[in-house]
PDB file of C-alpha atoms in Angstrom:
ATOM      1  CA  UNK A   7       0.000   0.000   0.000  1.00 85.00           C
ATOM      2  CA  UNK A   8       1.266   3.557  -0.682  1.00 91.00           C
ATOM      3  CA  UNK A   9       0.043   6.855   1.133  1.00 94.00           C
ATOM      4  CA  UNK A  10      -1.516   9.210  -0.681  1.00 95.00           C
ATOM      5  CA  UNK A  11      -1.887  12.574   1.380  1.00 97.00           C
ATOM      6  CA  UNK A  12      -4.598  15.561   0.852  1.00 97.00           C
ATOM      7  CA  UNK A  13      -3.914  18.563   2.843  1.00 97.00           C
ATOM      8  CA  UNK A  14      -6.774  20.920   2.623  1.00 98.00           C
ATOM      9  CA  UNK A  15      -6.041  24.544   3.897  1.00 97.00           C
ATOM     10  CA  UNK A  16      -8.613  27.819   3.863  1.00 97.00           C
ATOM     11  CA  UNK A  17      -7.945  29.794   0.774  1.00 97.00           C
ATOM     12  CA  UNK A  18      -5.208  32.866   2.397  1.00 94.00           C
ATOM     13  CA  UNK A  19      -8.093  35.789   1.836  1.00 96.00           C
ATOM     14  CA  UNK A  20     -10.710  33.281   3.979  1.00 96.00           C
ATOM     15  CA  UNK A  21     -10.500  34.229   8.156  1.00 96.00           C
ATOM     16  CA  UNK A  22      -9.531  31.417   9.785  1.00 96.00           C
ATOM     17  CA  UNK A  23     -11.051  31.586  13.188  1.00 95.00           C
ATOM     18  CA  UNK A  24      -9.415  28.443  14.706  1.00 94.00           C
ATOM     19  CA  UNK A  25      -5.787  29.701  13.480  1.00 95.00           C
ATOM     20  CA  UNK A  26      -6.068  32.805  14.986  1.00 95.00           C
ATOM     21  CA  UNK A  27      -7.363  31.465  18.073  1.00 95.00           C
ATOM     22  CA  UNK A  28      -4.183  29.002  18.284  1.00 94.00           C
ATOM     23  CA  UNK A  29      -2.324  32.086  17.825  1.00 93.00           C
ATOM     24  CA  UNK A  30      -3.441  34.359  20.350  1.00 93.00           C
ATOM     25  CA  UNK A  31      -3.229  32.083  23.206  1.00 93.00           C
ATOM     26  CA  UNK A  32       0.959  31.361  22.370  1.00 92.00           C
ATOM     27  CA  UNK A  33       1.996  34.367  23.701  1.00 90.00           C
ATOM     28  CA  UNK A  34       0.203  33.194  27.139  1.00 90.00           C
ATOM     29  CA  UNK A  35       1.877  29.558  26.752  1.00 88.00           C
ATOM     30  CA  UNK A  36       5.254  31.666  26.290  1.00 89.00           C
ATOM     31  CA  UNK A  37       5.931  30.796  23.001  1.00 89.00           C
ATOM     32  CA  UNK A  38       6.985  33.512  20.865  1.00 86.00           C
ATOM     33  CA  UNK A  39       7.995  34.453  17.040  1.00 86.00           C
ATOM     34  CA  UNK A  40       5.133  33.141  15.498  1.00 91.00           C
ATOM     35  CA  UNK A  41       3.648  35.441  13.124  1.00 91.00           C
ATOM     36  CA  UNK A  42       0.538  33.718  12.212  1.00 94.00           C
ATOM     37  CA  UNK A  43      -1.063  29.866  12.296  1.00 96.00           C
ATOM     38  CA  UNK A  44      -3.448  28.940   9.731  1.00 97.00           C
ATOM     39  CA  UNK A  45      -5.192  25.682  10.772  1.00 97.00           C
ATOM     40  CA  UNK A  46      -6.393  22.928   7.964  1.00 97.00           C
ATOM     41  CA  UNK A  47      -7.261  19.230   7.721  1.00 97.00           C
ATOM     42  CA  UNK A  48      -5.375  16.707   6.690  1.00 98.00           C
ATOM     43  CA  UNK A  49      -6.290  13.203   5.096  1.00 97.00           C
ATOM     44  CA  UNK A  50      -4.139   9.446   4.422  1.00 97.00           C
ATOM     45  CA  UNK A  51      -5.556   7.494   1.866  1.00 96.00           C
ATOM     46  CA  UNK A  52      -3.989   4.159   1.819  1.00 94.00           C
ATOM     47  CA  UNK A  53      -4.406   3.237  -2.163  1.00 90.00           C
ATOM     48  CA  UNK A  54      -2.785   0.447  -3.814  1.00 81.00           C
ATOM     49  CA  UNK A  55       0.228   0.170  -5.667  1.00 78.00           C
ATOM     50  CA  UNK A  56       2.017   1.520  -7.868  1.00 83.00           C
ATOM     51  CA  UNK A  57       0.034   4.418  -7.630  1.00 87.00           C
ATOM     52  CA  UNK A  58      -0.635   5.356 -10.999  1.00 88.00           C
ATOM     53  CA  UNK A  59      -1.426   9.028 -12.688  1.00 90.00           C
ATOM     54  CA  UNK A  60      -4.745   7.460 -13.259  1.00 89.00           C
ATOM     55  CA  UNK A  61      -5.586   6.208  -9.471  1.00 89.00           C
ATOM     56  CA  UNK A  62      -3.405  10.277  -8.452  1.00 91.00           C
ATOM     57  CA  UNK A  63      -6.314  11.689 -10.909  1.00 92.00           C
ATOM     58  CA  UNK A  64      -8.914  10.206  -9.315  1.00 91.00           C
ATOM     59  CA  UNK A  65      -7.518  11.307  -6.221  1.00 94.00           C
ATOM     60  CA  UNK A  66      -7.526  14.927  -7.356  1.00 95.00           C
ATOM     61  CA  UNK A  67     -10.796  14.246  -8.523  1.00 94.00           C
ATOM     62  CA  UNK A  68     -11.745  12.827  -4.743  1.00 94.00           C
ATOM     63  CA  UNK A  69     -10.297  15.643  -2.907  1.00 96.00           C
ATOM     64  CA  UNK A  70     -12.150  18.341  -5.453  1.00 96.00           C
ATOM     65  CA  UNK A  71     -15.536  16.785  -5.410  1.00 94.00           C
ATOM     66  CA  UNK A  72     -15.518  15.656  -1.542  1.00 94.00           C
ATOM     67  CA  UNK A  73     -12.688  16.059   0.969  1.00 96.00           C
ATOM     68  CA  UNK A  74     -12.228  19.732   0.185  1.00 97.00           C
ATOM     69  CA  UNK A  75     -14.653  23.427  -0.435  1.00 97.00           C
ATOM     70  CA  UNK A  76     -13.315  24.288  -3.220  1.00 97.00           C
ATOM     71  CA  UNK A  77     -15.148  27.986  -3.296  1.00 97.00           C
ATOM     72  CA  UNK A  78     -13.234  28.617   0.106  1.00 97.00           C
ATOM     73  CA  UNK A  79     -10.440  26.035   0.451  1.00 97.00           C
ATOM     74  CA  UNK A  80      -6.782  24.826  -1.672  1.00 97.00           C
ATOM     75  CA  UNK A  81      -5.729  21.189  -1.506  1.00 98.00           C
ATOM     76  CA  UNK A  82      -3.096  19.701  -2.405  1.00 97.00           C
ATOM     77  CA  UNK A  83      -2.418  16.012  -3.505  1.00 96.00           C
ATOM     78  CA  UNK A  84       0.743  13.949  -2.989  1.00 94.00           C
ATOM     79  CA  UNK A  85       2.103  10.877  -2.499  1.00 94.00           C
ATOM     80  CA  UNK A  86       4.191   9.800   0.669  1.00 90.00           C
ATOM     81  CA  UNK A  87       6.805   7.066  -0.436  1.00 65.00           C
ATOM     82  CA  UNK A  88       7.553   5.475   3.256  1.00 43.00           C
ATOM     83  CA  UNK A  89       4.381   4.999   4.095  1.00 43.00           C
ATOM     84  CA  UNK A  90       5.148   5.967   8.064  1.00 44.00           C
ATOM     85  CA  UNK A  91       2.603   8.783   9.179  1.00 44.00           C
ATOM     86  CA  UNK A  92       4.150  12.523   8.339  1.00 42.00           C
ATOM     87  CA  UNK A  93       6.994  10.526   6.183  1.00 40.00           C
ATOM     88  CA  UNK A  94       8.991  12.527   4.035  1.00 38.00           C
ATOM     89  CA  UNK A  95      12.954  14.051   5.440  1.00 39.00           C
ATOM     90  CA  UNK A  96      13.260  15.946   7.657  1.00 43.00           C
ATOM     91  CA  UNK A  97       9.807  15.007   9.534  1.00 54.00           C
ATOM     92  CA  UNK A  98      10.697  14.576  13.282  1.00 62.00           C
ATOM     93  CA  UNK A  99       8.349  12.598  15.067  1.00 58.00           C
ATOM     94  CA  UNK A 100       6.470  12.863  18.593  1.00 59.00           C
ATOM     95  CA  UNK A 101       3.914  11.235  20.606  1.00 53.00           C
ATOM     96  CA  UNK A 102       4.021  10.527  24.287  1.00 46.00           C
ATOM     97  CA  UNK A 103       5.486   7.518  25.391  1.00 40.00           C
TER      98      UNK A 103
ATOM     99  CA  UNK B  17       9.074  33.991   6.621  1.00 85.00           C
ATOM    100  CA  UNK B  18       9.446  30.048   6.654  1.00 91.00           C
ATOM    101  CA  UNK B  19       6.544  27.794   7.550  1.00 94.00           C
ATOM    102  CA  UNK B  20       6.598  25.316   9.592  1.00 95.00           C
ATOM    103  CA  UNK B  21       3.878  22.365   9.202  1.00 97.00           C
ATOM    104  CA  UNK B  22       2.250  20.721  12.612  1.00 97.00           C
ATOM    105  CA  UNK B  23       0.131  17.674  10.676  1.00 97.00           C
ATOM    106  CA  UNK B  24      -1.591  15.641  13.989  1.00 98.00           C
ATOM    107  CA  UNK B  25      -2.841  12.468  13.130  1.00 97.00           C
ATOM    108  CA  UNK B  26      -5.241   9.990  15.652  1.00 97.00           C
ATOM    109  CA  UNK B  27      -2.606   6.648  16.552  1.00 97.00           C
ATOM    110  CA  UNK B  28      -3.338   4.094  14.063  1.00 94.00           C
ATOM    111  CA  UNK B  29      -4.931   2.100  17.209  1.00 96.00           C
ATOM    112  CA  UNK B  30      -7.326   4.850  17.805  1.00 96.00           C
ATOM    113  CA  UNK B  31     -10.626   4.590  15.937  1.00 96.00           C
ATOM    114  CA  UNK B  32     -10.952   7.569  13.107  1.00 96.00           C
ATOM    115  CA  UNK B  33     -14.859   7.665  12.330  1.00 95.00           C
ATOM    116  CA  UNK B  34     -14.012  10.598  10.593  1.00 94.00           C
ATOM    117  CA  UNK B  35     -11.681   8.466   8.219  1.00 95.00           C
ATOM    118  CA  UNK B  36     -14.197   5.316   8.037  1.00 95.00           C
ATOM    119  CA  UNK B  37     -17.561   7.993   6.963  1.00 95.00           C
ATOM    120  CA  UNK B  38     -15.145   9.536   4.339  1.00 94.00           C
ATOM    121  CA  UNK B  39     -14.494   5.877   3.371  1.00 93.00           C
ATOM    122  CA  UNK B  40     -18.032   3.856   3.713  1.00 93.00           C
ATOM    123  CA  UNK B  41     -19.260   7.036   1.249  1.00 93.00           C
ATOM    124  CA  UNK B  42     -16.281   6.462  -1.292  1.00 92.00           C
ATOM    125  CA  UNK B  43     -17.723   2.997  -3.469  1.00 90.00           C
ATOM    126  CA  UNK B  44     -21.129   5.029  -3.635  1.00 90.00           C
ATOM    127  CA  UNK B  45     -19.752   8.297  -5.340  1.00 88.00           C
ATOM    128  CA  UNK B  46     -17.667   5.929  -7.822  1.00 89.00           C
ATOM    129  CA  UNK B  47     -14.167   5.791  -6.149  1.00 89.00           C
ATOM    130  CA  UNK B  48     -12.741   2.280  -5.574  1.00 86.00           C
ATOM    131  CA  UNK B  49      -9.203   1.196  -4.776  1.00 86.00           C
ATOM    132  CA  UNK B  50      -8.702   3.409  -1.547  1.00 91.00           C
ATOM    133  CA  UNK B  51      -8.116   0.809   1.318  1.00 91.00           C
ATOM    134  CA  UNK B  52      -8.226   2.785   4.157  1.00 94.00           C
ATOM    135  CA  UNK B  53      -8.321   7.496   4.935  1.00 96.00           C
ATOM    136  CA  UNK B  54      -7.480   8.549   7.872  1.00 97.00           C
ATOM    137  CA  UNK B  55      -8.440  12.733   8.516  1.00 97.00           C
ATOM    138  CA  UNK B  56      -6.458  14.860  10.604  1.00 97.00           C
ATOM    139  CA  UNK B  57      -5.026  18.535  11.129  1.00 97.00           C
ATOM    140  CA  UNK B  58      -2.340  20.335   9.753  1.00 98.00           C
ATOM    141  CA  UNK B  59      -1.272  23.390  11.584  1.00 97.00           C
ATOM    142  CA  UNK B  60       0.704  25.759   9.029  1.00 97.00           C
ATOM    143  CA  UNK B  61       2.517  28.259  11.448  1.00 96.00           C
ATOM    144  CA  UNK B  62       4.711  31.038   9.769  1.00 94.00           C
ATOM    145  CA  UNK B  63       8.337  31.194  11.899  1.00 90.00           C
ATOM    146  CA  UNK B  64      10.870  33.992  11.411  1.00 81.00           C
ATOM    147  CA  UNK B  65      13.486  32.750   9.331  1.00 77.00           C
ATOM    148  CA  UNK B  66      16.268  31.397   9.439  1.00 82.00           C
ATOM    149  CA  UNK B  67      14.236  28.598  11.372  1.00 87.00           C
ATOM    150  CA  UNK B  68      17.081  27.712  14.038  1.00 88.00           C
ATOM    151  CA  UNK B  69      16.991  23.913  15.780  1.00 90.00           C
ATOM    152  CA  UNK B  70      16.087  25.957  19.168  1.00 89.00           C
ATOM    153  CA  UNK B  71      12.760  27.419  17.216  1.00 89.00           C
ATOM    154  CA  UNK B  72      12.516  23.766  15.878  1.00 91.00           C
ATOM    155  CA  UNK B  73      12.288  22.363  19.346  1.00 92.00           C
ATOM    156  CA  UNK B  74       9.710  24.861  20.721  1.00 92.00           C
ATOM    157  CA  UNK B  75       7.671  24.367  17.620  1.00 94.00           C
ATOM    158  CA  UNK B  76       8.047  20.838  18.860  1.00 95.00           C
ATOM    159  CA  UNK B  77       6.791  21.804  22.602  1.00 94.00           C
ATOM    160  CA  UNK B  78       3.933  23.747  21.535  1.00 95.00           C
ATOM    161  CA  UNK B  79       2.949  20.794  19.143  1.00 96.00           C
ATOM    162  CA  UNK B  80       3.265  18.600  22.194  1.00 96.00           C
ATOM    163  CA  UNK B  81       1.480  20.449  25.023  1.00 94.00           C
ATOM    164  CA  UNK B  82      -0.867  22.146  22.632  1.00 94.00           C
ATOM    165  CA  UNK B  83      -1.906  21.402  19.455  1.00 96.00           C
ATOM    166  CA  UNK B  84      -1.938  17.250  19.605  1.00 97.00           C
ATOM    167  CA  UNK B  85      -3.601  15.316  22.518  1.00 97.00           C
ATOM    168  CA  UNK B  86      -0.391  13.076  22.818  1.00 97.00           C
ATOM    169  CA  UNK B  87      -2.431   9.855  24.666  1.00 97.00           C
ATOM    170  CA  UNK B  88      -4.572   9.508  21.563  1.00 97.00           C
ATOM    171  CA  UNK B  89      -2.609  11.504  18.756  1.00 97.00           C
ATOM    172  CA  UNK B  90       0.595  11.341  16.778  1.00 97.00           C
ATOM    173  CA  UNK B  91       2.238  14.396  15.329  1.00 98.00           C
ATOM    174  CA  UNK B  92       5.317  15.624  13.346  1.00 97.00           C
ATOM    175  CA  UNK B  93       7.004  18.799  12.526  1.00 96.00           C
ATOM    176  CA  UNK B  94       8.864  19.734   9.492  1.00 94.00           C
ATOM    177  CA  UNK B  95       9.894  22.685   7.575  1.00 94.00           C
ATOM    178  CA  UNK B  96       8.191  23.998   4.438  1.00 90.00           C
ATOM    179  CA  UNK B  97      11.058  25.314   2.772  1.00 65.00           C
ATOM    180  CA  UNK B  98       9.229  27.516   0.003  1.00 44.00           C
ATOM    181  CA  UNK B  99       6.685  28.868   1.912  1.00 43.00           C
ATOM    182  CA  UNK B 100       3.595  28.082  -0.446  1.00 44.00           C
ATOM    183  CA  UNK B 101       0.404  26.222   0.871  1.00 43.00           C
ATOM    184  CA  UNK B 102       1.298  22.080   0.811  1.00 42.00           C
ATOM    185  CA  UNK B 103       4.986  23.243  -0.746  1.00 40.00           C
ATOM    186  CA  UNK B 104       7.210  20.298  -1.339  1.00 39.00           C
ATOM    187  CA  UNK B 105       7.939  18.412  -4.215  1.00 39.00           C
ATOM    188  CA  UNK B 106       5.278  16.315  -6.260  1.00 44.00           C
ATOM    189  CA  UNK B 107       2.635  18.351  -4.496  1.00 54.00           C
ATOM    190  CA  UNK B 108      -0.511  18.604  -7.193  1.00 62.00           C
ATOM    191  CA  UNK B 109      -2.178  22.107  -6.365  1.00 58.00           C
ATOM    192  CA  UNK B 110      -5.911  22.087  -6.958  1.00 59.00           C
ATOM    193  CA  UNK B 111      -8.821  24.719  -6.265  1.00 53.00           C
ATOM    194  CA  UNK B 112     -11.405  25.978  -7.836  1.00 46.00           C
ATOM    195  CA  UNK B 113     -10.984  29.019 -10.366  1.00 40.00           C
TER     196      UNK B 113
END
């Protein structure tokens, strides 16, 4: 199985309420030089493989039609080799022990 | 600016009944082939650059104490270099004109 990945964010000129609240409550938690947090969902489609240009198509297709607004929302479509959750370099990891 | 990406996903032994509606409604719209979606966030926060390891380990705090519920969520952190929504190589951009 291969990962497929569709991040959908709020278009940049859409408010995002639930960004902004993340952001005004880091100052609070002490954490500081964050200019702004935009907050979006994120979906892993386990397709099989080799994942095709066809089966990525129909994925676009997916994500246009269903996982994503389109009139107030970008997504994005792309595959994740490793198949671990968050894979690609430079991706470092957490979750309590 | 540099962006940093927070993507928080539910462990893969927690149930997702977000993931399983998306899927039970996939054979009926005329997508087949998807074994399995999992839905979570992604948190795009914009960091002064250049993005240092110490601004890469509070990142990591605030993702930890904050942003995921580390008993029943998994999370990662990694650096968008180019700044544009779901950057990255391979990344198909889609929204609606």
């Amino acid at each position: 199985m291969a990962r497929v990945v569709v991040d959908v964010m709020l278009k940049p000129e859409i408010l995002d309420p639930q960004g902004q609240a993340v952001q005004r409550a880091l100052p609070r938690l002490g954490f500081e030089g964050i200019a702004d947090v935009r907050q979006g969902k994120r979906f892993e489609l386990e397709v099989a493989e080799p994942v095709t240009d066809e089966a990525l198509s129909r994925v676009h297709e997916l994500a246009e039609t269903f996982l994503a607004n389109t009139v107030i929302e970008n997504f994005t479509v792309r595959v994740e080799s490793d198949g671990t959750s968050g894979g690609g370099s430079g991706a470092a990891q957490g979750a309590a022990a």
